[in-house]
Amino acid sequence: MVDGVPFLSLGGELHNSSPSSPEFMAPIWDRLAEQGVRSIIGAASWQLVEPEEGVFDFTSVDDQVTQARARGIKLVLIWFGSYKNAESSYAPSWVRRDEARFPRAERDQERLLTGRFSLDGPILSVFCENLVEADGRAFAALMRHLRGIDPDYTVIAVQVQNEVGLLGDSRDRSALADAAWAEQVPAELVRGLSFRGEALQQWVRELWQRNGSLESGTWAEVFGTDPLAEEVFMSWGFSSFVERVARAGIAEHALPVFTNAWLGPQPNAKAPGLYPSGGPVSRMIDIWQLGAPSLDFLSPDIYIEDFAGALSTYDVAGNAIFVPEARPDPGLAFVAVGAYRAIGFHPFGIDAVLDFDDLFRAFSVMQSMSTVITDAQATGSIHGFRLVTGEQDQIEFGGYTVTISGPIDTRGMFGTGTGEEAAVLVGYGLIIHTGEDEFLVLARGTSLSFSRPDSIIELDTVTEGVFVEGRWIPGRTLNGDERYWMFPKDRLAAVRIELLRRGK
């Protein structure tokens, strides 16, 4: 909710280092504004915010707030604190140099898990009390500063840390971690598991049940000693750490807060440690919700091909869908917003794709009808799709079955002999059930058909139009050939469709 109304956050995430330099960002802000971007994910780096202990510098943060405000862009800030992509490279030098005060995590060197990542970066132990206190103080200073400079809420949310977890091992083997492993499982965790009962995600429920669903005991006694049990242990460690940092910031400035996940398990990374062990992966949602109750949602960074499948694993346990990182594919935005009621979608590295007009056109059109979209999300009367040539999707609305077909390669439609290979094309869009026999469709490169078991269905009236500041402005009334080509392959079109029922 922004200024009292639902806000559909469609934009992008800047490359990690871009916001560190106001000079570097200056031309980028203008290009973002030219493309009509309404929200951007920027960054606040602990390394820059507190270069010396107790000495704060908010230059890059202030510039982001000032430039965004001047262009009517809303900001989501990432707090790059102790953890970024399972490393601690954003922790200030004074933290990383003092290993006696801020010990490193340790891995079992004889069973080191290696994948498509480097283990050379620094990684601080999440079980270090000095670290969580220092990180929390710095984050509180940032939020206190935002409260002072941003009374109109240009900054609408903050991501606390980035893709936390441990790579290379299923758990930290440092002395601090070993001591925590030997302790009793915290009562609030087992109470929470017990309270959720059958509502627990299946993976966590079965893991807890294998030792008898014990409600007291050490980590090994309650969960076991294998890497799966150690992932639960690390998830509690990281979620508790993020909770304490987040809570320190919220006490100063009560913005929505969340954290994000490097996905796992994946086909090429099935074991914890081949993806960050302890991160908020989908099977750990219960653990993270219990360990970090101050977080408003847990967000997946999605680069895998099965985008919808990844979203479905986060659309559980009351978790709102917000995608902070994804490929710059406009079709994915429609799937997120329409099929999974996402409140945000942000391709990563948006400052590198500022010429991708199709992406920004999709954002602009959805923003122009954002009230219609968010109302439909609230009532469950919306669906989003992304289809390639030869694919179909179906959705049920109010007794209607809507069949959506992907793009057709029309090169051979009016004759053969061109010698061209068939093309695989991509179509995407949203469909909203707006009335008993009425639909609003925003789509590109697709076709739709409607059926009911009790009636023969005809297209009655088909009207093309646009939304201007949330108001529908009708354009052409489509008939003849255009009824069969309502959604061309080269542009997004918004169409209101009224249907006529005839008895069978």
Short mmCIF file of C-alpha atoms in Angstrom, two decimals:
data_model
loop_
_atom_site.label_atom_id
_atom_site.label_comp_id
_atom_site.label_asym_id
_atom_site.label_seq_id
_atom_site.Cartn_x
_atom_site.Cartn_y
_atom_site.Cartn_z
CA MET A 1 0.00 0.00 0.00
CA VAL A 2 1.44 3.36 -1.07
CA ASP A 3 -0.44 6.57 -0.24
CA GLY A 4 -3.40 4.47 0.83
CA VAL A 5 -3.84 2.43 -2.35
CA PRO A 6 -2.37 -0.84 -3.66
CA PHE A 7 0.89 -0.25 -5.53
CA LEU A 8 1.97 -2.56 -8.33
CA SER A 9 5.77 -2.42 -8.19
CA LEU A 10 7.01 -2.98 -11.75
CA GLY A 11 10.49 -1.81 -12.66
CA GLY A 12 13.85 -3.42 -12.17
CA GLU A 13 16.84 -3.91 -9.94
CA LEU A 14 19.97 -1.91 -10.61
CA HIS A 15 23.29 -3.66 -10.95
CA ASN A 16 24.77 -3.96 -7.47
CA SER A 17 27.53 -1.37 -7.90
CA SER A 18 25.63 1.22 -9.96
CA PRO A 19 24.06 3.13 -7.02
CA SER A 20 27.45 3.56 -5.33
CA SER A 21 28.28 6.43 -7.70
CA PRO A 22 25.90 9.39 -8.20
CA GLU A 23 27.92 10.38 -11.28
CA PHE A 24 27.51 6.94 -12.84
CA MET A 25 23.78 6.95 -12.10
CA ALA A 26 23.02 10.47 -13.38
CA PRO A 27 22.22 9.54 -17.03
CA ILE A 28 20.55 6.29 -15.95
CA TRP A 29 17.93 8.11 -13.88
CA ASP A 30 16.90 10.12 -16.93
CA ARG A 31 16.61 7.00 -19.09
CA LEU A 32 14.53 5.26 -16.43
CA ALA A 33 12.18 8.23 -16.34
CA GLU A 34 11.96 8.32 -20.14
CA GLN A 35 10.91 4.67 -20.11
CA GLY A 36 8.15 5.43 -17.60
CA VAL A 37 9.59 3.30 -14.80
CA ARG A 38 7.61 3.68 -11.57
CA SER A 39 9.78 1.70 -9.14
CA ILE A 40 13.41 0.69 -8.87
CA ILE A 41 15.40 -1.53 -6.51
CA GLY A 42 18.52 0.30 -5.43
CA ALA A 43 21.10 -0.38 -2.74
CA ALA A 44 22.51 0.73 0.58
CA SER A 45 25.92 -0.82 1.22
CA TRP A 46 27.18 -1.28 4.78
CA GLN A 47 30.68 -0.85 3.35
CA LEU A 48 29.83 2.70 2.24
CA VAL A 49 27.32 3.62 4.93
CA GLU A 50 29.69 2.91 7.84
CA PRO A 51 33.27 3.04 6.49
CA GLU A 52 34.56 3.51 10.04
CA GLU A 53 32.81 2.14 13.09
CA GLY A 54 30.27 4.67 14.29
CA VAL A 55 30.97 7.05 11.37
CA PHE A 56 28.17 7.14 8.83
CA ASP A 57 28.07 8.37 5.23
CA PHE A 58 24.74 8.31 3.42
CA THR A 59 25.88 10.03 0.21
CA SER A 60 24.81 7.29 -2.20
CA VAL A 61 21.54 6.67 -0.35
CA ASP A 62 20.67 10.38 -0.35
CA ASP A 63 21.36 10.62 -4.07
CA GLN A 64 19.09 7.69 -4.86
CA VAL A 65 16.24 9.14 -2.81
CA THR A 66 16.69 12.62 -4.31
CA GLN A 67 16.90 11.45 -7.93
CA ALA A 68 14.01 9.01 -7.60
CA ARG A 69 11.78 11.57 -5.88
CA ALA A 70 12.48 14.16 -8.60
CA ARG A 71 11.17 11.73 -11.22
CA GLY A 72 8.25 10.26 -9.32
CA ILE A 73 9.95 6.87 -8.98
CA LYS A 74 9.46 4.75 -5.87
CA LEU A 75 12.50 3.03 -4.35
CA VAL A 76 13.04 -0.34 -2.76
CA LEU A 77 16.47 -0.42 -1.10
CA ILE A 78 18.59 -3.51 -0.55
CA TRP A 79 20.55 -3.45 2.69
CA PHE A 80 23.79 -5.11 1.61
CA GLY A 81 24.89 -5.81 5.17
CA SER A 82 26.70 -8.89 6.41
CA TYR A 83 25.57 -11.12 3.55
CA LYS A 84 25.32 -10.86 -0.20
CA ASN A 85 25.13 -14.02 -2.33
CA ALA A 86 26.41 -16.20 0.53
CA GLU A 87 29.45 -13.96 1.02
CA SER A 88 30.32 -11.06 3.31
CA SER A 89 32.01 -8.76 0.79
CA TYR A 90 29.76 -5.80 1.71
CA ALA A 91 30.73 -5.92 5.38
CA PRO A 92 33.07 -2.97 6.03
CA SER A 93 36.79 -3.47 6.10
CA TRP A 94 36.90 -2.80 9.85
CA VAL A 95 34.60 -5.80 10.34
CA ARG A 96 36.39 -8.18 7.99
CA ARG A 97 39.84 -7.32 9.33
CA ASP A 98 38.94 -8.09 12.95
CA GLU A 99 38.55 -11.88 12.92
CA ALA A 100 38.86 -12.13 16.69
CA ARG A 101 35.77 -9.98 17.11
CA PHE A 102 33.99 -11.14 13.94
CA PRO A 103 34.95 -14.78 13.28
CA ARG A 104 34.56 -16.37 9.87
CA ALA A 105 32.38 -19.33 9.06
CA GLU A 106 34.30 -22.55 8.50
CA ARG A 107 33.70 -25.47 6.15
CA ASP A 108 34.69 -29.13 6.31
CA GLN A 109 37.64 -29.04 3.94
CA GLU A 110 37.62 -32.83 3.50
CA ARG A 111 34.01 -32.83 2.27
CA LEU A 112 33.97 -29.47 0.55
CA LEU A 113 31.09 -29.05 -1.87
CA THR A 114 32.10 -27.25 -5.05
CA GLY A 115 29.84 -26.09 -7.82
CA ARG A 116 29.58 -23.25 -10.30
CA PHE A 117 30.71 -20.69 -7.74
CA SER A 118 33.85 -19.50 -6.01
CA LEU A 119 34.54 -20.19 -2.34
CA ASP A 120 37.27 -17.54 -2.19
CA GLY A 121 35.05 -14.72 -0.90
CA PRO A 122 34.78 -13.87 2.81
CA ILE A 123 31.92 -15.41 4.79
CA LEU A 124 31.33 -14.33 8.39
CA SER A 125 29.74 -16.67 10.91
CA VAL A 126 26.03 -16.06 11.32
CA PHE A 127 26.36 -17.25 14.94
CA CYS A 128 28.54 -14.27 15.91
CA GLU A 129 26.77 -12.04 18.42
CA ASN A 130 29.13 -9.14 17.72
CA LEU A 131 28.23 -9.28 14.03
CA VAL A 132 24.46 -9.21 14.41
CA GLU A 133 24.74 -6.36 16.90
CA ALA A 134 27.00 -4.30 14.61
CA ASP A 135 24.88 -5.01 11.54
CA GLY A 136 21.71 -4.15 13.45
CA ARG A 137 23.16 -0.85 14.67
CA ALA A 138 24.15 0.15 11.14
CA PHE A 139 20.78 -0.83 9.69
CA ALA A 140 19.00 1.09 12.44
CA ALA A 141 21.11 4.15 11.58
CA LEU A 142 20.12 3.81 7.92
CA MET A 143 16.41 3.55 8.72
CA ARG A 144 16.62 6.45 11.17
CA HIS A 145 18.26 8.51 8.43
CA LEU A 146 15.53 7.56 5.94
CA ARG A 147 12.88 8.61 8.42
CA GLY A 148 14.46 12.05 8.52
CA ILE A 149 15.08 12.64 4.80
CA ASP A 150 12.10 10.81 3.30
CA PRO A 151 8.87 11.93 4.98
CA ASP A 152 6.89 11.35 1.76
CA TYR A 153 7.99 7.72 1.40
CA THR A 154 9.97 7.65 -1.81
CA VAL A 155 11.45 4.50 -0.24
CA ILE A 156 8.56 2.05 0.10
CA ALA A 157 10.34 -1.12 1.27
CA VAL A 158 13.74 -2.53 2.23
CA GLN A 159 15.27 -5.90 1.48
CA VAL A 160 17.35 -7.02 4.47
CA GLN A 161 20.53 -8.77 3.27
CA ASN A 162 20.77 -10.55 -0.09
CA GLU A 163 20.69 -14.29 -0.83
CA VAL A 164 21.99 -15.35 2.57
CA GLY A 165 23.32 -18.81 3.30
CA LEU A 166 26.52 -20.86 3.28
CA LEU A 167 28.09 -22.34 0.16
CA GLY A 168 30.51 -25.26 0.21
CA ASP A 169 29.06 -27.07 3.22
CA SER A 170 25.66 -27.83 4.70
CA ARG A 171 26.53 -26.01 7.91
CA ASP A 172 29.10 -23.73 9.48
CA ARG A 173 31.82 -25.77 11.31
CA SER A 174 33.26 -22.89 13.34
CA ALA A 175 33.51 -23.09 17.12
CA LEU A 176 30.56 -20.72 17.44
CA ALA A 177 28.44 -22.89 15.16
CA ASP A 178 29.46 -26.12 16.90
CA ALA A 179 28.40 -24.65 20.22
CA ALA A 180 25.02 -23.62 18.78
CA TRP A 181 24.55 -27.09 17.21
CA ALA A 182 25.03 -28.71 20.62
CA GLU A 183 22.37 -26.51 22.25
CA GLN A 184 18.70 -27.29 22.66
CA VAL A 185 16.51 -26.45 19.68
CA PRO A 186 14.86 -23.12 20.55
CA ALA A 187 11.42 -23.58 22.09
CA GLU A 188 9.85 -21.02 19.75
CA LEU A 189 10.83 -23.16 16.75
CA VAL A 190 9.38 -26.45 18.00
CA ARG A 191 6.29 -24.69 19.33
CA GLY A 192 5.79 -23.13 15.93
CA LEU A 193 6.23 -26.44 14.13
CA SER A 194 3.77 -28.08 16.49
CA PHE A 195 1.23 -25.28 16.09
CA ARG A 196 1.38 -25.47 12.29
CA GLY A 197 1.03 -29.24 12.33
CA GLU A 198 -0.44 -30.52 9.06
CA ALA A 199 -0.18 -27.01 7.59
CA LEU A 200 3.62 -27.38 7.55
CA GLN A 201 5.20 -27.72 4.13
CA GLN A 202 5.57 -31.43 3.45
CA TRP A 203 9.36 -31.51 3.36
CA VAL A 204 9.79 -29.91 6.80
CA ARG A 205 6.93 -31.94 8.29
CA GLU A 206 8.46 -35.25 7.16
CA LEU A 207 11.94 -34.24 8.30
CA TRP A 208 10.65 -33.41 11.77
CA GLN A 209 8.56 -36.59 11.92
CA ARG A 210 11.44 -38.94 11.15
CA ASN A 211 12.77 -38.54 14.72
CA GLY A 212 9.32 -38.60 16.25
CA SER A 213 8.36 -34.89 16.05
CA LEU A 214 10.24 -34.22 19.28
CA GLU A 215 9.46 -30.94 21.00
CA SER A 216 12.72 -30.75 22.93
CA GLY A 217 16.29 -31.89 22.46
CA THR A 218 19.46 -30.87 20.66
CA TRP A 219 19.46 -30.19 16.93
CA ALA A 220 20.81 -33.70 16.28
CA GLU A 221 18.18 -35.28 18.53
CA VAL A 222 15.25 -33.42 17.00
CA PHE A 223 16.23 -33.32 13.34
CA GLY A 224 19.13 -35.75 12.85
CA THR A 225 22.74 -35.36 11.80
CA ASP A 226 22.62 -35.39 7.99
CA PRO A 227 22.92 -32.37 5.66
CA LEU A 228 19.14 -31.94 5.59
CA ALA A 229 19.04 -31.48 9.37
CA GLU A 230 21.99 -29.12 9.13
CA GLU A 231 20.11 -27.03 6.56
CA VAL A 232 17.29 -26.55 9.08
CA PHE A 233 19.87 -25.52 11.68
CA MET A 234 21.42 -22.98 9.31
CA SER A 235 17.99 -21.70 8.25
CA TRP A 236 17.16 -20.98 11.87
CA GLY A 237 20.55 -19.29 12.32
CA PHE A 238 20.18 -17.05 9.29
CA SER A 239 16.48 -16.28 9.83
CA SER A 240 17.14 -15.32 13.46
CA PHE A 241 20.03 -13.10 12.36
CA VAL A 242 17.93 -11.35 9.69
CA GLU A 243 15.08 -10.95 12.18
CA ARG A 244 17.26 -9.14 14.69
CA VAL A 245 18.70 -6.81 12.04
CA ALA A 246 15.25 -6.14 10.54
CA ARG A 247 13.69 -5.51 13.93
CA ALA A 248 16.38 -2.96 14.77
CA GLY A 249 15.57 -1.06 11.60
CA ILE A 250 11.78 -1.25 11.92
CA ALA A 251 12.04 0.24 15.40
CA GLU A 252 13.43 3.39 13.73
CA HIS A 253 11.29 3.47 10.57
CA ALA A 254 8.47 0.98 10.04
CA LEU A 255 8.77 0.23 6.34
CA PRO A 256 7.85 -3.16 4.87
CA VAL A 257 10.88 -5.48 4.98
CA PHE A 258 11.68 -8.75 3.25
CA THR A 259 14.58 -10.90 2.15
CA ASN A 260 15.34 -12.87 -0.99
CA ALA A 261 16.52 -16.35 -1.92
CA TRP A 262 19.05 -17.99 -4.20
CA LEU A 263 16.89 -20.93 -5.28
CA GLY A 264 17.56 -24.51 -4.29
CA PRO A 265 17.56 -27.39 -4.60
CA GLN A 266 18.08 -27.22 -8.37
CA PRO A 267 18.81 -30.02 -10.87
CA ASN A 268 22.51 -29.14 -10.89
CA ALA A 269 22.64 -28.24 -7.18
CA LYS A 270 20.61 -30.70 -5.14
CA ALA A 271 22.53 -30.68 -1.86
CA PRO A 272 22.54 -27.82 0.67
CA GLY A 273 25.89 -26.14 0.21
CA LEU A 274 25.68 -26.42 -3.56
CA TYR A 275 23.07 -23.71 -3.08
CA PRO A 276 23.31 -21.46 0.00
CA SER A 277 22.45 -23.65 2.97
CA GLY A 278 20.23 -21.77 5.38
CA GLY A 279 18.75 -19.36 2.85
CA PRO A 280 14.98 -18.80 2.50
CA VAL A 281 14.49 -21.48 -0.16
CA SER A 282 10.90 -22.59 -0.63
CA ARG A 283 11.13 -25.73 1.49
CA MET A 284 12.39 -23.59 4.38
CA ILE A 285 9.50 -21.11 4.33
CA ASP A 286 8.06 -22.46 7.60
CA ILE A 287 11.43 -22.20 9.35
CA TRP A 288 11.98 -18.67 8.06
CA GLN A 289 8.49 -17.46 8.93
CA LEU A 290 9.00 -18.72 12.48
CA GLY A 291 12.56 -17.41 12.74
CA ALA A 292 11.94 -14.00 11.15
CA PRO A 293 8.33 -13.00 11.85
CA SER A 294 9.07 -9.32 11.22
CA LEU A 295 9.65 -9.98 7.52
CA ASP A 296 6.58 -9.24 5.43
CA PHE A 297 7.39 -11.79 2.73
CA LEU A 298 10.14 -14.05 1.35
CA SER A 299 11.11 -13.51 -2.27
CA PRO A 300 12.61 -15.80 -4.92
CA ASP A 301 15.30 -14.66 -7.35
CA ILE A 302 14.31 -16.63 -10.45
CA TYR A 303 16.67 -17.34 -13.33
CA ILE A 304 15.65 -20.93 -14.02
CA GLU A 305 13.47 -21.86 -17.00
CA ASP A 306 10.52 -23.04 -14.88
CA PHE A 307 9.56 -19.57 -13.73
CA ALA A 308 5.95 -20.47 -12.91
CA GLY A 309 7.04 -23.59 -11.04
CA ALA A 310 9.37 -21.54 -8.85
CA LEU A 311 6.62 -19.03 -8.11
CA SER A 312 4.22 -21.81 -7.13
CA THR A 313 6.60 -23.02 -4.42
CA TYR A 314 6.55 -19.55 -2.81
CA ASP A 315 2.79 -19.10 -3.18
CA VAL A 316 2.23 -20.94 0.11
CA ALA A 317 1.75 -20.25 3.82
CA GLY A 318 0.31 -16.80 3.19
CA ASN A 319 3.52 -15.61 1.51
CA ALA A 320 3.03 -12.67 -0.85
CA ILE A 321 4.76 -12.93 -4.23
CA PHE A 322 7.35 -10.25 -4.95
CA VAL A 323 10.09 -11.00 -7.49
CA PRO A 324 13.19 -8.86 -6.89
CA GLU A 325 15.34 -10.55 -9.56
CA ALA A 326 14.47 -12.28 -12.83
CA ARG A 327 15.32 -12.29 -16.52
CA PRO A 328 14.20 -9.19 -18.48
CA ASP A 329 11.34 -11.05 -20.18
CA PRO A 330 8.02 -9.14 -20.27
CA GLY A 331 6.06 -12.39 -20.44
CA LEU A 332 7.32 -13.36 -17.00
CA ALA A 333 5.82 -10.19 -15.53
CA PHE A 334 2.38 -11.20 -16.81
CA VAL A 335 2.72 -14.69 -15.32
CA ALA A 336 3.79 -13.26 -11.95
CA VAL A 337 1.15 -10.53 -11.75
CA GLY A 338 -1.72 -12.48 -13.30
CA ALA A 339 -1.25 -16.11 -12.34
CA TYR A 340 0.38 -15.58 -8.92
CA ARG A 341 -1.00 -12.16 -7.85
CA ALA A 342 2.50 -10.73 -7.54
CA ILE A 343 2.84 -7.32 -5.94
CA GLY A 344 6.20 -6.72 -7.65
CA PHE A 345 8.36 -7.88 -10.56
CA HIS A 346 11.88 -6.55 -11.18
CA PRO A 347 14.34 -7.85 -13.81
CA PHE A 348 17.91 -7.71 -12.59
CA GLY A 349 20.38 -5.29 -14.17
CA ILE A 350 17.66 -2.99 -15.46
CA ASP A 351 20.26 -0.29 -16.15
CA ALA A 352 21.77 -2.57 -18.82
CA VAL A 353 18.53 -3.13 -20.77
CA LEU A 354 17.17 0.41 -21.03
CA ASP A 355 16.64 -0.01 -24.79
CA PHE A 356 14.35 -3.03 -24.37
CA ASP A 357 11.18 -1.16 -25.29
CA ASP A 358 8.89 -4.22 -25.15
CA LEU A 359 9.67 -4.68 -21.46
CA PHE A 360 8.97 -1.06 -20.53
CA ARG A 361 5.87 -0.96 -22.73
CA ALA A 362 4.49 -3.94 -20.80
CA PHE A 363 5.21 -2.20 -17.49
CA SER A 364 3.67 1.06 -18.70
CA VAL A 365 0.43 -0.52 -19.88
CA MET A 366 0.04 -2.57 -16.70
CA GLN A 367 0.69 0.52 -14.59
CA SER A 368 -1.99 2.46 -16.49
CA MET A 369 -4.55 -0.14 -15.40
CA SER A 370 -2.98 -1.05 -12.06
CA THR A 371 -6.18 -0.43 -10.07
CA VAL A 372 -8.08 -2.84 -12.33
CA ILE A 373 -5.30 -5.40 -11.91
CA THR A 374 -5.00 -5.13 -8.13
CA ASP A 375 -8.79 -5.28 -7.72
CA ALA A 376 -8.84 -8.45 -9.83
CA GLN A 377 -5.97 -9.93 -7.82
CA ALA A 378 -8.00 -9.39 -4.66
CA THR A 379 -11.02 -11.23 -6.07
CA GLY A 380 -9.13 -13.97 -7.92
CA SER A 381 -10.60 -12.93 -11.26
CA ILE A 382 -7.29 -12.55 -13.13
CA HIS A 383 -4.92 -14.89 -14.94
CA GLY A 384 -1.55 -14.28 -16.60
CA PHE A 385 0.18 -16.33 -19.25
CA ARG A 386 3.29 -16.66 -21.39
CA LEU A 387 3.06 -19.10 -24.28
CA VAL A 388 5.27 -20.09 -27.19
CA THR A 389 4.14 -21.35 -30.56
CA GLY A 390 2.18 -24.58 -30.12
CA GLU A 391 1.38 -24.11 -26.42
CA GLN A 392 -2.05 -23.64 -24.85
CA ASP A 393 -3.35 -22.62 -21.44
CA GLN A 394 -6.82 -22.93 -19.93
CA ILE A 395 -8.53 -21.11 -17.08
CA GLU A 396 -12.04 -21.33 -15.59
CA PHE A 397 -13.93 -18.09 -14.88
CA GLY A 398 -17.59 -17.94 -13.85
CA GLY A 399 -18.62 -21.07 -15.72
CA TYR A 400 -16.54 -20.21 -18.78
CA THR A 401 -13.55 -22.18 -19.97
CA VAL A 402 -11.09 -19.82 -21.62
CA THR A 403 -8.55 -21.45 -23.93
CA ILE A 404 -5.49 -19.34 -24.69
CA SER A 405 -3.26 -20.33 -27.61
CA GLY A 406 0.29 -19.24 -28.26
CA PRO A 407 1.38 -17.38 -31.38
CA ILE A 408 0.88 -18.88 -34.81
CA ASP A 409 3.65 -18.73 -37.40
CA THR A 410 1.71 -17.11 -40.25
CA ARG A 411 4.43 -17.17 -42.90
CA GLY A 412 2.88 -20.08 -44.75
CA MET A 413 -0.73 -18.99 -44.24
CA PHE A 414 -1.17 -17.41 -47.67
CA GLY A 415 0.94 -19.83 -49.67
CA THR A 416 4.05 -21.96 -49.45
CA GLY A 417 7.40 -22.06 -51.11
CA THR A 418 9.24 -19.41 -49.14
CA GLY A 419 11.69 -22.01 -47.85
CA GLU A 420 11.66 -20.44 -44.36
CA GLU A 421 11.84 -22.54 -41.23
CA ALA A 422 8.89 -22.37 -38.85
CA ALA A 423 9.49 -19.82 -36.12
CA VAL A 424 8.96 -20.26 -32.38
CA LEU A 425 7.31 -17.09 -31.19
CA VAL A 426 6.33 -15.86 -27.71
CA GLY A 427 2.98 -14.43 -26.68
CA TYR A 428 1.89 -13.16 -23.30
CA GLY A 429 -0.80 -11.28 -21.47
CA LEU A 430 -3.50 -10.99 -18.81
CA ILE A 431 -7.17 -11.90 -18.83
CA ILE A 432 -9.60 -10.43 -16.28
CA HIS A 433 -13.19 -11.56 -15.74
CA THR A 434 -14.93 -8.20 -15.39
CA GLY A 435 -18.60 -9.20 -15.61
CA GLU A 436 -20.89 -12.17 -16.01
CA ASP A 437 -20.27 -12.36 -19.77
CA GLU A 438 -17.45 -9.85 -20.09
CA PHE A 439 -13.67 -10.10 -20.14
CA LEU A 440 -10.84 -7.59 -20.35
CA VAL A 441 -7.75 -8.92 -22.09
CA LEU A 442 -4.32 -7.34 -22.40
CA ALA A 443 -2.20 -9.51 -24.67
CA ARG A 444 0.29 -9.82 -27.47
CA GLY A 445 0.65 -12.59 -30.04
CA THR A 446 -2.07 -14.88 -28.66
CA SER A 447 -5.63 -15.94 -29.44
CA LEU A 448 -8.54 -16.85 -27.15
CA SER A 449 -11.66 -18.98 -27.39
CA PHE A 450 -14.54 -19.24 -24.91
CA SER A 451 -16.82 -22.17 -24.14
CA ARG A 452 -19.47 -23.25 -21.63
CA PRO A 453 -21.03 -26.66 -21.07
CA ASP A 454 -24.55 -25.16 -21.12
CA SER A 455 -24.32 -22.77 -24.05
CA ILE A 456 -22.96 -22.02 -27.49
CA ILE A 457 -20.75 -18.93 -27.19
CA GLU A 458 -20.41 -16.14 -29.71
CA LEU A 459 -18.37 -12.97 -29.62
CA ASP A 460 -20.94 -10.23 -29.23
CA THR A 461 -19.00 -6.96 -29.01
CA VAL A 462 -15.21 -6.59 -29.17
CA THR A 463 -13.77 -3.15 -28.37
CA GLU A 464 -10.13 -2.16 -28.50
CA GLY A 465 -9.01 0.60 -26.18
CA VAL A 466 -6.45 2.00 -23.78
CA PHE A 467 -6.32 2.97 -20.12
CA VAL A 468 -5.37 6.53 -19.26
CA GLU A 469 -4.76 7.07 -15.54
CA GLY A 470 -6.98 4.10 -14.79
CA ARG A 471 -9.85 5.17 -17.06
CA TRP A 472 -10.87 3.03 -20.05
CA ILE A 473 -10.86 4.95 -23.34
CA PRO A 474 -12.55 2.89 -26.08
CA GLY A 475 -11.10 2.83 -29.58
CA ARG A 476 -11.98 0.65 -32.55
CA THR A 477 -14.87 -1.78 -32.50
CA LEU A 478 -13.29 -4.93 -33.90
CA ASN A 479 -15.18 -6.99 -36.43
CA GLY A 480 -14.49 -8.99 -39.57
CA ASP A 481 -10.89 -10.20 -39.91
CA GLU A 482 -9.74 -8.28 -36.84
CA ARG A 483 -11.87 -10.46 -34.56
CA TYR A 484 -9.48 -13.31 -35.35
CA TRP A 485 -6.35 -11.20 -34.90
CA MET A 486 -7.21 -9.16 -31.81
CA PHE A 487 -3.73 -9.51 -30.33
CA PRO A 488 -1.01 -8.90 -32.94
CA LYS A 489 2.48 -10.28 -32.60
CA ASP A 490 4.18 -6.89 -32.68
CA ARG A 491 2.38 -4.98 -29.92
CA LEU A 492 0.30 -5.24 -26.78
CA ALA A 493 -3.43 -4.68 -27.26
CA ALA A 494 -6.15 -4.13 -24.67
CA VAL A 495 -9.58 -5.46 -25.67
CA ARG A 496 -12.96 -5.68 -23.93
CA ILE A 497 -14.87 -8.76 -25.00
CA GLU A 498 -18.62 -9.16 -24.45
CA LEU A 499 -19.99 -12.64 -25.09
CA LEU A 500 -23.38 -13.85 -26.24
CA ARG A 501 -24.80 -17.17 -24.98
CA ARG A 502 -27.08 -19.31 -27.15
CA GLY A 503 -28.88 -22.42 -25.98
CA LYS A 504 -27.47 -25.75 -27.12
#
